[in-house]
Coordinates of C-alpha atoms in Angstrom, one line a residue:
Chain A
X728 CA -26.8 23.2 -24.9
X729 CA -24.5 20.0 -25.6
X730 CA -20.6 20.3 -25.2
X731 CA -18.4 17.4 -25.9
X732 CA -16.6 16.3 -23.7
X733 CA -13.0 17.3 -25.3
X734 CA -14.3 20.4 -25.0
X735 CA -15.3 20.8 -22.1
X736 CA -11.8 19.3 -21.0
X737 CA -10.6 22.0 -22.8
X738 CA -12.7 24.8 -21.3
X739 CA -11.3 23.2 -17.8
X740 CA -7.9 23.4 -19.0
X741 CA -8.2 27.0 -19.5
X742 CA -9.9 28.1 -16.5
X743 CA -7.1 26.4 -14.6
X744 CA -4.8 28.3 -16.7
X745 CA -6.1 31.3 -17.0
X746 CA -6.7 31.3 -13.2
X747 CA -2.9 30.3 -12.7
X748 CA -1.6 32.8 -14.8
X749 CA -3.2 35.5 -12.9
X750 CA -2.3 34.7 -9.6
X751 CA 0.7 32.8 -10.1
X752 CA 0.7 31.3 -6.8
X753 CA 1.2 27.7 -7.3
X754 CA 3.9 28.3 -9.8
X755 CA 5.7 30.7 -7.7
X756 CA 6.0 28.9 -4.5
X757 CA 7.1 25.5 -6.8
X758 CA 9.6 27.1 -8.6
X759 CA 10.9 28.8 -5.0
X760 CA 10.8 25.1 -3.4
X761 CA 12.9 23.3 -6.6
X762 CA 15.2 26.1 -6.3
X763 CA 16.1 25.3 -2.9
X764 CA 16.1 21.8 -3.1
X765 CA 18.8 22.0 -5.8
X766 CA 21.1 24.8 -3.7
X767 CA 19.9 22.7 -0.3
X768 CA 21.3 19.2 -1.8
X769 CA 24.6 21.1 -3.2
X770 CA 25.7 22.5 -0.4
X771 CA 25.0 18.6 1.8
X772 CA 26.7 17.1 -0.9
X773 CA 29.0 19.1 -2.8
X774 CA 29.6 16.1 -5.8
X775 CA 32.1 16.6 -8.7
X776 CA 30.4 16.1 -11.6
X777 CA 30.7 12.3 -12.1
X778 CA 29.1 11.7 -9.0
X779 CA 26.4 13.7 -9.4
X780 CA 25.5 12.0 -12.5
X781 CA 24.7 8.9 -10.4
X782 CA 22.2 10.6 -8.2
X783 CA 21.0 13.5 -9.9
X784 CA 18.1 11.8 -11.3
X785 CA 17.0 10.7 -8.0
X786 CA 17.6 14.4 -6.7
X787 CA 15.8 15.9 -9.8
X788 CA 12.7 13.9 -9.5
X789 CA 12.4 14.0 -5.8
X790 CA 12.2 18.0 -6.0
X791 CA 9.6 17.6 -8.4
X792 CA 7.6 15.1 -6.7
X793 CA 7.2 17.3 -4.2
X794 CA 6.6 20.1 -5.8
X795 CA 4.0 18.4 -7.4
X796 CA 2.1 17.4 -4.5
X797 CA 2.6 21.2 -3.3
X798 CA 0.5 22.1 -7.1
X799 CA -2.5 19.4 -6.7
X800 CA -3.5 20.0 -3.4
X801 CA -4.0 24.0 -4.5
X802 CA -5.5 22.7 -7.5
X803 CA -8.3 21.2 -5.9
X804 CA -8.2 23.6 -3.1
X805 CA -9.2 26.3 -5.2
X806 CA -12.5 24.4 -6.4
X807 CA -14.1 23.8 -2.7
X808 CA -14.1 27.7 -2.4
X809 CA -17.7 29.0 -3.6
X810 CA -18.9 25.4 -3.8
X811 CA -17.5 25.1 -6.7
X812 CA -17.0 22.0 -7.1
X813 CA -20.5 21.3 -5.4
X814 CA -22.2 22.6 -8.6
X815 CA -20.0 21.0 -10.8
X816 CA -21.4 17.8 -9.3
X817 CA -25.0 18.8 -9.8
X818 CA -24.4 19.8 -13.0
X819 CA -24.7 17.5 -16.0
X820 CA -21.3 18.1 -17.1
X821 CA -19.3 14.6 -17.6
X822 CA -17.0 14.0 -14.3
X823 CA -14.6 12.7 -16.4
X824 CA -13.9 16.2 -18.1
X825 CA -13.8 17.6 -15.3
X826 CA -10.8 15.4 -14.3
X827 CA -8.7 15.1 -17.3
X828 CA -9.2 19.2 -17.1
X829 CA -7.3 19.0 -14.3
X830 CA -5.0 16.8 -15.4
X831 CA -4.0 18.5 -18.6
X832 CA -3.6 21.4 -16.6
X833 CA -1.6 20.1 -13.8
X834 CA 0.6 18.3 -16.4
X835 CA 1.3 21.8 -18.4
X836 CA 2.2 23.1 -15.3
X837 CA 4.9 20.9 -13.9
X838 CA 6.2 20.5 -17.3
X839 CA 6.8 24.4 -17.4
X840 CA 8.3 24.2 -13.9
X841 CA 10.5 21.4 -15.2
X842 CA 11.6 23.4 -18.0
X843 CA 12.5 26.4 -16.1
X844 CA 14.4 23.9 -14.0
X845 CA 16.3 22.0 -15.9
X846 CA 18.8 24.3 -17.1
X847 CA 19.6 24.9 -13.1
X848 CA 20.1 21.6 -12.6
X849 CA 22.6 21.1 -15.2
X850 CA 24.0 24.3 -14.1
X851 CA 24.4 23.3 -10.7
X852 CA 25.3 20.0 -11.0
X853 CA 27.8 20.3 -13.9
X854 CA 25.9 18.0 -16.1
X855 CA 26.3 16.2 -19.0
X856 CA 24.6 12.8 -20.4
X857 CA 26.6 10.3 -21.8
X858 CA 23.6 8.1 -23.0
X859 CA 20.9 9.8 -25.8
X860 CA 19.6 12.9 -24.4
X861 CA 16.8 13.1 -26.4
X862 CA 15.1 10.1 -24.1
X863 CA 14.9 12.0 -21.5
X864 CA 12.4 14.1 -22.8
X865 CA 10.1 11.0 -23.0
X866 CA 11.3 10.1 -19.6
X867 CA 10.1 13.1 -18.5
X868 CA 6.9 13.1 -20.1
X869 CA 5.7 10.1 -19.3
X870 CA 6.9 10.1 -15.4
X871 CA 5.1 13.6 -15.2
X872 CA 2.0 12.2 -16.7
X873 CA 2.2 9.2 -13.9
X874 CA 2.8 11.6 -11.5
X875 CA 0.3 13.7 -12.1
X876 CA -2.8 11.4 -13.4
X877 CA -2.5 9.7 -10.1
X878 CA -1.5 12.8 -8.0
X879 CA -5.0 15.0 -9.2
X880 CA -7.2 11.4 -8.6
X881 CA -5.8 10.9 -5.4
X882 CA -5.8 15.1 -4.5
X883 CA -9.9 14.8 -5.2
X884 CA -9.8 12.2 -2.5
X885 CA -7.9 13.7 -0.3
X886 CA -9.9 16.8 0.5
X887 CA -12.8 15.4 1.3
X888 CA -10.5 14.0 4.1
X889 CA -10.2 15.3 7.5
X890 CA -6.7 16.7 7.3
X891 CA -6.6 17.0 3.5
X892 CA -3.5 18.3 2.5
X893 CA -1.7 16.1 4.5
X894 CA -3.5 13.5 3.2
X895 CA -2.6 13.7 -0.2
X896 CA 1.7 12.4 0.4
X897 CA 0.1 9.9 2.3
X898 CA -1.9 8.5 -0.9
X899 CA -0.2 9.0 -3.4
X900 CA 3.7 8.1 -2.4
X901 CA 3.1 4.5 -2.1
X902 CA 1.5 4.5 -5.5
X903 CA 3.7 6.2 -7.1
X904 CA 6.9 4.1 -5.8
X905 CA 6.9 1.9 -9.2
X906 CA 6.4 4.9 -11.5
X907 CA 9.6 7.0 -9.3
X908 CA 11.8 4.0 -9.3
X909 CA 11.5 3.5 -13.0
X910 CA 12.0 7.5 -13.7
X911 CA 14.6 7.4 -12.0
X912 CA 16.6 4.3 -12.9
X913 CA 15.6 5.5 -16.4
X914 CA 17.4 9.3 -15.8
X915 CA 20.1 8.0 -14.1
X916 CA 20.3 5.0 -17.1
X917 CA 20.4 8.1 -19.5
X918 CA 22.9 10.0 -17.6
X919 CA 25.1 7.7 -17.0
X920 CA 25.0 6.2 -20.1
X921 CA 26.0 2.6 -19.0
X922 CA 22.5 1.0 -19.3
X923 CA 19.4 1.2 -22.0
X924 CA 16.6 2.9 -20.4
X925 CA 14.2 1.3 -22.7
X926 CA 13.0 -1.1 -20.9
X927 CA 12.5 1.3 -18.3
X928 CA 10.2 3.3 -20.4
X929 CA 8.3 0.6 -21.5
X930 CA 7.6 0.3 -17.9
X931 CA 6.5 3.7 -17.6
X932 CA 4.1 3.7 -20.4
X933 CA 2.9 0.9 -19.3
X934 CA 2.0 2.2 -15.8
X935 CA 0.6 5.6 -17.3
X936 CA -1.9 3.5 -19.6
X937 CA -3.0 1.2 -16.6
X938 CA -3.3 4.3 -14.2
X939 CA -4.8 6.6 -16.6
X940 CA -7.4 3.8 -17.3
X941 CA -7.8 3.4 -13.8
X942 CA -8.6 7.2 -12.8
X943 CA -10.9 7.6 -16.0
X944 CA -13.2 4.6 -14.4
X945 CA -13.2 5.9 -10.5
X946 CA -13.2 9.4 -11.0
X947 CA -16.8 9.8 -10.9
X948 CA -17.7 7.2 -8.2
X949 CA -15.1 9.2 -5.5
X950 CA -16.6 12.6 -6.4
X951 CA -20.0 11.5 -5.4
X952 CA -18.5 9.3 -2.7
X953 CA -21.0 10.9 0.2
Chain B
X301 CA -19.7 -14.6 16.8
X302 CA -23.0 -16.9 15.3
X303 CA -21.7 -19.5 13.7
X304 CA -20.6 -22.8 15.3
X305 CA -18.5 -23.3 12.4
X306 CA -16.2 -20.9 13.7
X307 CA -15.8 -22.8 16.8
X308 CA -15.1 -25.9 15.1
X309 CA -12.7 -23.8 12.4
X310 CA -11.0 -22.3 15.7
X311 CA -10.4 -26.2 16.8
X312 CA -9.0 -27.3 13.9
X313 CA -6.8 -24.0 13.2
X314 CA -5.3 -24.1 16.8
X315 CA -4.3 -27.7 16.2
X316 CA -3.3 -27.1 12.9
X317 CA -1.2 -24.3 14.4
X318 CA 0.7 -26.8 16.9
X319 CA 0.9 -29.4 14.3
X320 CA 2.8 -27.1 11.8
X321 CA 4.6 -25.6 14.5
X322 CA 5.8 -29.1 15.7
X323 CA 6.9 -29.8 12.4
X324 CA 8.3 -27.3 11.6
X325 CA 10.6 -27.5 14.9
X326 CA 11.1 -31.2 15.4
X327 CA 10.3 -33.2 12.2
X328 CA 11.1 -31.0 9.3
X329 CA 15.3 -31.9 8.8
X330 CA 17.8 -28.8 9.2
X331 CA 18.7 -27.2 6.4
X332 CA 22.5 -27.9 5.4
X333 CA 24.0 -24.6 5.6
X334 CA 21.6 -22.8 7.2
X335 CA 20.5 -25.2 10.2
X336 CA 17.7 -24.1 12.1
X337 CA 17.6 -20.3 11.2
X338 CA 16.1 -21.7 8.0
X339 CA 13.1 -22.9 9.9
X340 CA 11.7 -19.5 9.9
X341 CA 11.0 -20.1 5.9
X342 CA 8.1 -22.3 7.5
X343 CA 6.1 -19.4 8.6
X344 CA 7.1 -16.4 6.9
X345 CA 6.2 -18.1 3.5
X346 CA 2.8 -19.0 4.8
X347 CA 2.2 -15.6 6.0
X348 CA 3.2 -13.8 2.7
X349 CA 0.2 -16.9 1.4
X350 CA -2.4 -15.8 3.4
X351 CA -1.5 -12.1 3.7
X352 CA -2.1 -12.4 -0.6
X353 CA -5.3 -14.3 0.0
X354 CA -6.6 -11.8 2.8
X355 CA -5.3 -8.7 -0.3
X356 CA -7.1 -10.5 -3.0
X357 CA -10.3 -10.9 -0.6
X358 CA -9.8 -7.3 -0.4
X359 CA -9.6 -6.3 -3.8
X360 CA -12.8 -8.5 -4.2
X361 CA -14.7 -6.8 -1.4
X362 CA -13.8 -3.8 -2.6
X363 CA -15.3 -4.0 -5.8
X364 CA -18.1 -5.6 -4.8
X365 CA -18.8 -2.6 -2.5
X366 CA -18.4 -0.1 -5.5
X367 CA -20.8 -2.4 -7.2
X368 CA -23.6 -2.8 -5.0
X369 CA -22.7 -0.9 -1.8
X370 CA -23.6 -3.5 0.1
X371 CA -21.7 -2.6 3.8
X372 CA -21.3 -6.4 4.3
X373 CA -18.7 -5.9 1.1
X374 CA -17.1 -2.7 3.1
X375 CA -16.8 -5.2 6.6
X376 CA -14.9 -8.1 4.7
X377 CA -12.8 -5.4 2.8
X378 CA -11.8 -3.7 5.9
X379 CA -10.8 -7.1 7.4
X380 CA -9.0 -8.6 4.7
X381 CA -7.0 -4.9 4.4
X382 CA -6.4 -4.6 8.4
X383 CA -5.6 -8.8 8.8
X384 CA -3.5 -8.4 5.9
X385 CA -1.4 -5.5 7.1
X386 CA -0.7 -7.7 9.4
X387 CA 0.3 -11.0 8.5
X388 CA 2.5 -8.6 5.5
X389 CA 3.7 -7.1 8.8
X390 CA 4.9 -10.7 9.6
X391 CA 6.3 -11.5 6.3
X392 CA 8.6 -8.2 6.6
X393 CA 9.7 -8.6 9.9
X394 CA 10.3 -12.5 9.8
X395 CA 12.2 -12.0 6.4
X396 CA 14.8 -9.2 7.7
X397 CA 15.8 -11.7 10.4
X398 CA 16.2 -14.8 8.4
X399 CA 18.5 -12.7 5.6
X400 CA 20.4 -11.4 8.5
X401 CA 21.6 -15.0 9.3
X402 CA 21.6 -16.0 5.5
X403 CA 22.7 -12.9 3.6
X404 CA 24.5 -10.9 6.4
X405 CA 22.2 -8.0 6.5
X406 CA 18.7 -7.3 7.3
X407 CA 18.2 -5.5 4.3
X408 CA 18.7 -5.3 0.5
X409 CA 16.9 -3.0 -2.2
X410 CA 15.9 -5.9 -4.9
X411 CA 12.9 -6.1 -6.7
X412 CA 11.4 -8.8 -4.1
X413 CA 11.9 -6.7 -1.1
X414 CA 11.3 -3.4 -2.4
X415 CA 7.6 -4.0 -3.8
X416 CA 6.8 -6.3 -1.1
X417 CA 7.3 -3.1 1.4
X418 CA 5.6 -1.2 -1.2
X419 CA 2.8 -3.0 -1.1
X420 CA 2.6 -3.4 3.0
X421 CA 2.8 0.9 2.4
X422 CA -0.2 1.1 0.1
X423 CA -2.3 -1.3 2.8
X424 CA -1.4 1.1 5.2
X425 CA -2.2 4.2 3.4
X426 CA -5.5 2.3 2.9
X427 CA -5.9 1.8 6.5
X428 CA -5.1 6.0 7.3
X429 CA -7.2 7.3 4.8
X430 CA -10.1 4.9 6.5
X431 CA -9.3 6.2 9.8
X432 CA -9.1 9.8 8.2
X433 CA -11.9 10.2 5.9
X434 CA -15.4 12.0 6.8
X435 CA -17.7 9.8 7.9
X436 CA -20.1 8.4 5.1
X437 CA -17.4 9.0 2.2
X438 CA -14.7 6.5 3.7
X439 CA -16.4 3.5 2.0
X440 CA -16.3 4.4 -1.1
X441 CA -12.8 6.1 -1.1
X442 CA -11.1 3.2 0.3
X443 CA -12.8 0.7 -2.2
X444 CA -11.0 3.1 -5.1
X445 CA -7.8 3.1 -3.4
X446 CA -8.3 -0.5 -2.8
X447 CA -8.7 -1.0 -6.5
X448 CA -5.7 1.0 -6.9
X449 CA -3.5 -1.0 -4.7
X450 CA -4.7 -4.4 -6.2
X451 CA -3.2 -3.2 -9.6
X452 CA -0.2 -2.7 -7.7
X453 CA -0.3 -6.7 -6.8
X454 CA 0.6 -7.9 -10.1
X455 CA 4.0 -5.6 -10.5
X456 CA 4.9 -7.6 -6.9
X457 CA 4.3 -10.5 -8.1
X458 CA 5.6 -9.9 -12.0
X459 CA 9.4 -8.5 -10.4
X460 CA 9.8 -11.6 -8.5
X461 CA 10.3 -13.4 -12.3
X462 CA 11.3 -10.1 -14.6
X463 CA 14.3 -8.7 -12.3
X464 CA 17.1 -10.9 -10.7
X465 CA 16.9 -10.9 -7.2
X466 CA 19.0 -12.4 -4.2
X467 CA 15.4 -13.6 -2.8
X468 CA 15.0 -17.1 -3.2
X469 CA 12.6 -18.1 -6.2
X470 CA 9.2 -20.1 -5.3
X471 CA 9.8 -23.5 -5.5
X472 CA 6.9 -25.3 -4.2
X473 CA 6.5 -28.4 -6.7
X474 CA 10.2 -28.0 -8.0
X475 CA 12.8 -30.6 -7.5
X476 CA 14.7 -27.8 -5.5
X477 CA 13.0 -28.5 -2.4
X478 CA 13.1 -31.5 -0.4
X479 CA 9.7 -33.2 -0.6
X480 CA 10.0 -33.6 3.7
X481 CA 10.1 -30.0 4.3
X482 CA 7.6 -29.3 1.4
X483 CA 5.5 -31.5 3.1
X484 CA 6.1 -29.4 6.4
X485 CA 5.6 -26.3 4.6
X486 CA 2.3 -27.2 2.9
X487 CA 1.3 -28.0 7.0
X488 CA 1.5 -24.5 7.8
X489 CA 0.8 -23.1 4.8
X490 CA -2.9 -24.5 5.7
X491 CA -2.5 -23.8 9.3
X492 CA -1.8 -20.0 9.1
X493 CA -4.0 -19.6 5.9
X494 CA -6.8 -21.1 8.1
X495 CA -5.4 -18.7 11.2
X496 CA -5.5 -15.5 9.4
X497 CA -9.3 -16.4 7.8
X498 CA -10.4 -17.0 11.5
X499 CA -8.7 -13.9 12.4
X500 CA -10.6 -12.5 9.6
X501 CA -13.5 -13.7 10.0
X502 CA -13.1 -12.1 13.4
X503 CA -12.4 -9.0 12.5
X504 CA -15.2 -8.5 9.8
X505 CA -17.9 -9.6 12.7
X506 CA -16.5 -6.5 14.4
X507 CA -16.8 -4.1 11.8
X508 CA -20.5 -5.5 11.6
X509 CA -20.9 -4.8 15.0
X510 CA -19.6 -1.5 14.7
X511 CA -21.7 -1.1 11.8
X512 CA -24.6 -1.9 14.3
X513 CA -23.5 -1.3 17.6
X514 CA -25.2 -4.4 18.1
X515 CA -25.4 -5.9 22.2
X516 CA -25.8 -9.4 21.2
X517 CA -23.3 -9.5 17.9
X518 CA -20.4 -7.9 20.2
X519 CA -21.3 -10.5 23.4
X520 CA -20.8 -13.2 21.6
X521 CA -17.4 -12.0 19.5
X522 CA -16.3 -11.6 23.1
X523 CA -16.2 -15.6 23.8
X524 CA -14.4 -16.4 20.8
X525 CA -11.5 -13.5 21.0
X526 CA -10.5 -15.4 24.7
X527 CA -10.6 -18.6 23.1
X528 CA -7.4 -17.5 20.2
X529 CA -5.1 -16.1 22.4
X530 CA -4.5 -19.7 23.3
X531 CA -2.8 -20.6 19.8
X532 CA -0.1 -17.6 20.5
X533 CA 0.3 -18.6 24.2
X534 CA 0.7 -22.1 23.4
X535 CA 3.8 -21.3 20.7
X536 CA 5.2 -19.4 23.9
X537 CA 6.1 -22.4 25.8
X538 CA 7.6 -24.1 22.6
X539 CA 10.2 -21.3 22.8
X540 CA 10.6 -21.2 26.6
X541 CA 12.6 -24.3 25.7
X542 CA 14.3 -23.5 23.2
X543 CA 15.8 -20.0 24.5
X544 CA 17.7 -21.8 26.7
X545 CA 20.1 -23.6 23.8
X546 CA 22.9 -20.8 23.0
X547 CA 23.1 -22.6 19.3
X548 CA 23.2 -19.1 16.8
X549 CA 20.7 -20.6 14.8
X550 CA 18.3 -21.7 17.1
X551 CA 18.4 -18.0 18.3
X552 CA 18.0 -17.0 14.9
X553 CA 14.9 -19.2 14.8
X554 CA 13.6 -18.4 18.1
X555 CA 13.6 -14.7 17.6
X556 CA 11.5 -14.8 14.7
X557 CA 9.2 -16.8 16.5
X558 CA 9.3 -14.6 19.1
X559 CA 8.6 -11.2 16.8
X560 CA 6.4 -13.0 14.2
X561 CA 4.1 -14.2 17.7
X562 CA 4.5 -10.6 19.2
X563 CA 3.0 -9.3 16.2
X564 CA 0.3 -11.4 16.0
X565 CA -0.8 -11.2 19.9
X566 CA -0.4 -7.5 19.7
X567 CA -3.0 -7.0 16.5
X568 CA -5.0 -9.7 19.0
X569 CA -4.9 -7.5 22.1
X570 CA -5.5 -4.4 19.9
X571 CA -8.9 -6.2 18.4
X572 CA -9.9 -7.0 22.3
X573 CA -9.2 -3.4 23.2
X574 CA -11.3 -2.1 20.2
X575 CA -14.3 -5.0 21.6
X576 CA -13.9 -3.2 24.5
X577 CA -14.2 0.4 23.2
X578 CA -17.6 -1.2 21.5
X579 CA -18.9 -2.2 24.3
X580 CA -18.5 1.2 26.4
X581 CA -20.0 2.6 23.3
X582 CA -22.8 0.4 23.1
X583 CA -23.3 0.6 26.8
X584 CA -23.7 4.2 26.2
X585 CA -26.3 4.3 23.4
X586 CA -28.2 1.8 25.4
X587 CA -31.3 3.4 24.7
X588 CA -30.6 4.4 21.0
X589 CA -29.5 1.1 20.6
X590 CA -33.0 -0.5 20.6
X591 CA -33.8 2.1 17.8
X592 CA -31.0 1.4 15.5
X593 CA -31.6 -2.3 15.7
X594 CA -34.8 -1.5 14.2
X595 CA -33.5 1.1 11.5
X596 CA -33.0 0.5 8.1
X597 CA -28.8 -0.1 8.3
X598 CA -28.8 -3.7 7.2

């Protein structure tokens, strides 16, 4: 029996789904933690609404940063129960759709936690961009696509670690630094309306090809790292 | 440590060291707004040098390691990671205290700054997840994050020419710097390049010995780590002078020599301590020892 490799990505993807959608754990407990990010940072800060177009983006992507990280370290979690992810290793599936499995699913999932957030936000925060909206929807595709691509490599390192899902922050923040700065700047270009976030884009793309390529060629020599 | 080139390299380096140093204090001229605080440009650039040499040489060993697994490849990475942490540490210490003097405050966010301390952070994260992993998996884990932080190195070095920035630009080779002090900096540029491959060199003939737990390869490290606390020592007497003159800028300078120095002795004394450990370890293995000499870890 031969299965491509898109489909086995796909059969990955909706395992991972499947498996979400019935217990609903992961996307529970990072919806409850977004949620109190944004009622936790309103109450420090109380802003009037041109303030908090200045650092909303920053606020925004830092709840989901770490709601993220909360999502890939159960994501990989869930695999070492069973030996699960032993046998995948013995088997002769491809790592790599194994990882982009993961990916894919990771990504669907913070993208549906940032949909269901969003609207809070600007509720919140008493929002409204100046600049083209419609870029931030590329803004916030591509930054979750860095932060995830990176987030599920570095989450399949981290628990083979001794503390693993401490680990993972520890990875994965300082990577990530160029990829949240240029989100950010990007949102807050957006918002604000004052600068083009196009270069800042660019920038984005750029680090989501490099990364992407990056994961794709390592992938299989850290899950047989014995 | 085998080699009697090291000796010889240890010679040179240490005098090197003074040289540069003397330069750098008596010959090179003051700066004309800055004065002496601007003296601390002659080691903090040739720290950032060799800290991006010692990176590189990690990047290098890494992939080498993924390649053929060879744990010669995971030694020099580990050094070149750990000695580089280190001399980065330099670079970020040395810099807050020269923009303090030139720019007011220890600190800005620009593009210079910020990926510099980004890339000191992904070192370190290198160095916890070595000291974190399961035994037998750390290699190869590191050598991917390695690979991971070396594609980082280009953005550093990319923002310093894409983004404006209040750091200065390089200008070794431009009519902006006077050919005197460039002549002083390209002194210690060679000095602490050549102190931070000893230092190296040093630290990759540990990891080996850890590797081996190996009586004869950690007896002989021992003679050489006594011999480079001299260079650090030496510096000290340098400033003993110099604390004395209540000039601002001469305190400027003398404090970065002072932290850069402390930095350097400390990641010294913390090398010794872990020669130490070794040795209890090997002490305690004695009889094992004899065995895994023989095994097959080469």
């Amino acid at each position: 029996m031969s299965l491509s490799v898109t489909r086995l990505t796909w059969i990955n993807v909706a395992k991972d789904l499947r498996l979400e959608w019935r217990s609903r754990d992961v996307l529970n407990s990072m919806l409850f933690f977004s949620l109190l990010v944004v009622v936790i940072f309103s109450f420090s800060f109380s802003p009037t609404a041109e303030e908090s177009r200045r650092f909303v983006g920053g606020l925004v992507w830092t709840a989901f940063l770490f709601s993220t990280i909360m999502a890939l370290n159960q994501s990989w979690a869930r695999e070492l129960r069973n030996g699960v992810l032993d046998a995948y290793r013995v088997s002769p599936a491809p790592p790599e759709a194994l990882f982009f499995g993961k990916c894919i699913g990771n990504f669907l999932l913070v993208l549906l936690l940032e949909c269901l957030m969003s609207p809070l936000f600007v509720l919140f925060y008493n929002l409204r961009s100046i600049g083209p909206y419609w870029q931030l929807a590329v803004i916030f595709l591509l930054g979750t696509w860095a932060l995830v691509v990176n987030g599920t490599f570095f989450a399949a390192m981290s628990i083979r670690t001794r503390n693993r899902e401490l680990m993972l922050p520890l990875l994965l923040l300082p990577i990530s630094i160029p990829a949240v700065v240029a989100m950010v700047t990007a949102t807050t270009d957006v918002l604000t309306g004052e600068l083009s976030a196009v270069s800042q884009m660019k920038f984005l793309a750029g680090y989501c090809v490099i990364f992407t390529t990056a994961c794709f060629l390592l992938f299989e020599t850290v899950l047989n790292a014995e | 440590m085998k080699s009697p080139i090291f000796f010889v390299l240890l010679i040179i380096t240490l005098g090197l060291l003074a040289w540069g140093t003397y330069q750098a204090i008596m010959v090179a001229p003051a700066e004309a707004t800055m004065g002496d605080a601007q003296r601390i440009f002659y080691y903090h650039v040739p720290a950032a040098t060799a800290a991006s040499f010692l990176f590189w040489g990690n990047f290098l060993a890494s992939i080498w390691y993924l390649w053929k697994r060879s744990p010669v490849a995971d030694a020099l990475a580990v050094a070149g990671a750990e000695v580089g942490v280190v001399f980065f540490g330099v670079v970020l210490i040395s810099g807050p205290i020269w923009a303090r003097y030139a720019w007011g405050t220890f600190w800005v966010w620009d593009a210079r700054l910020t990926t510099s301390l980004v890339l000191w952070l992904l070192y370190v994260s290198y160095l916890v997840l070595r000291s974190s992993s399961e035994a037998g998996s750390t290699s190869v884990m590191a050598a991917a994050l390695a690979v991971f932080a070396a594609l980082d190195m280009p953005i550093v070095y990319m923002s310093n020419r894409w983004f404006r920035t209040s750091h200065p630009q390089p200008m070794i080779g431009t009519p902006n710097l006077n050919p005197e002090m460039q002549h002083v900096l390209l002194w210690n540029m060679l000095a602490f390049c050549m102190f931070a491959l000893l230092i190296a060199w040093f630290r990759f003939e540990l990891e080996r010995a850890s590797q081996k737990i190996n009586a004869l390869h950690i007896q002989k490290a021992t003679q050489s780590t006594m011999a480079m606390t001299i260079a650090p020592v030496m510096l000290f007497f340098v400033d003993e002078k110099l604390l004395h003159e209540q000039m601002v800028q001469h305190r400027f300078m003398v404090a970065g020599y002072i932290a850069v120095w402390t930095i350097y002795i400390g990641y010294l004394l913390f090398l010794m301590n872990k020669l130490a450990k070794l040795r209890k370890e090997e002490a305690a293995l004695n009889v094992e020892n004899h065995v895994a000499s023989r095994s097959s870890y080469v």
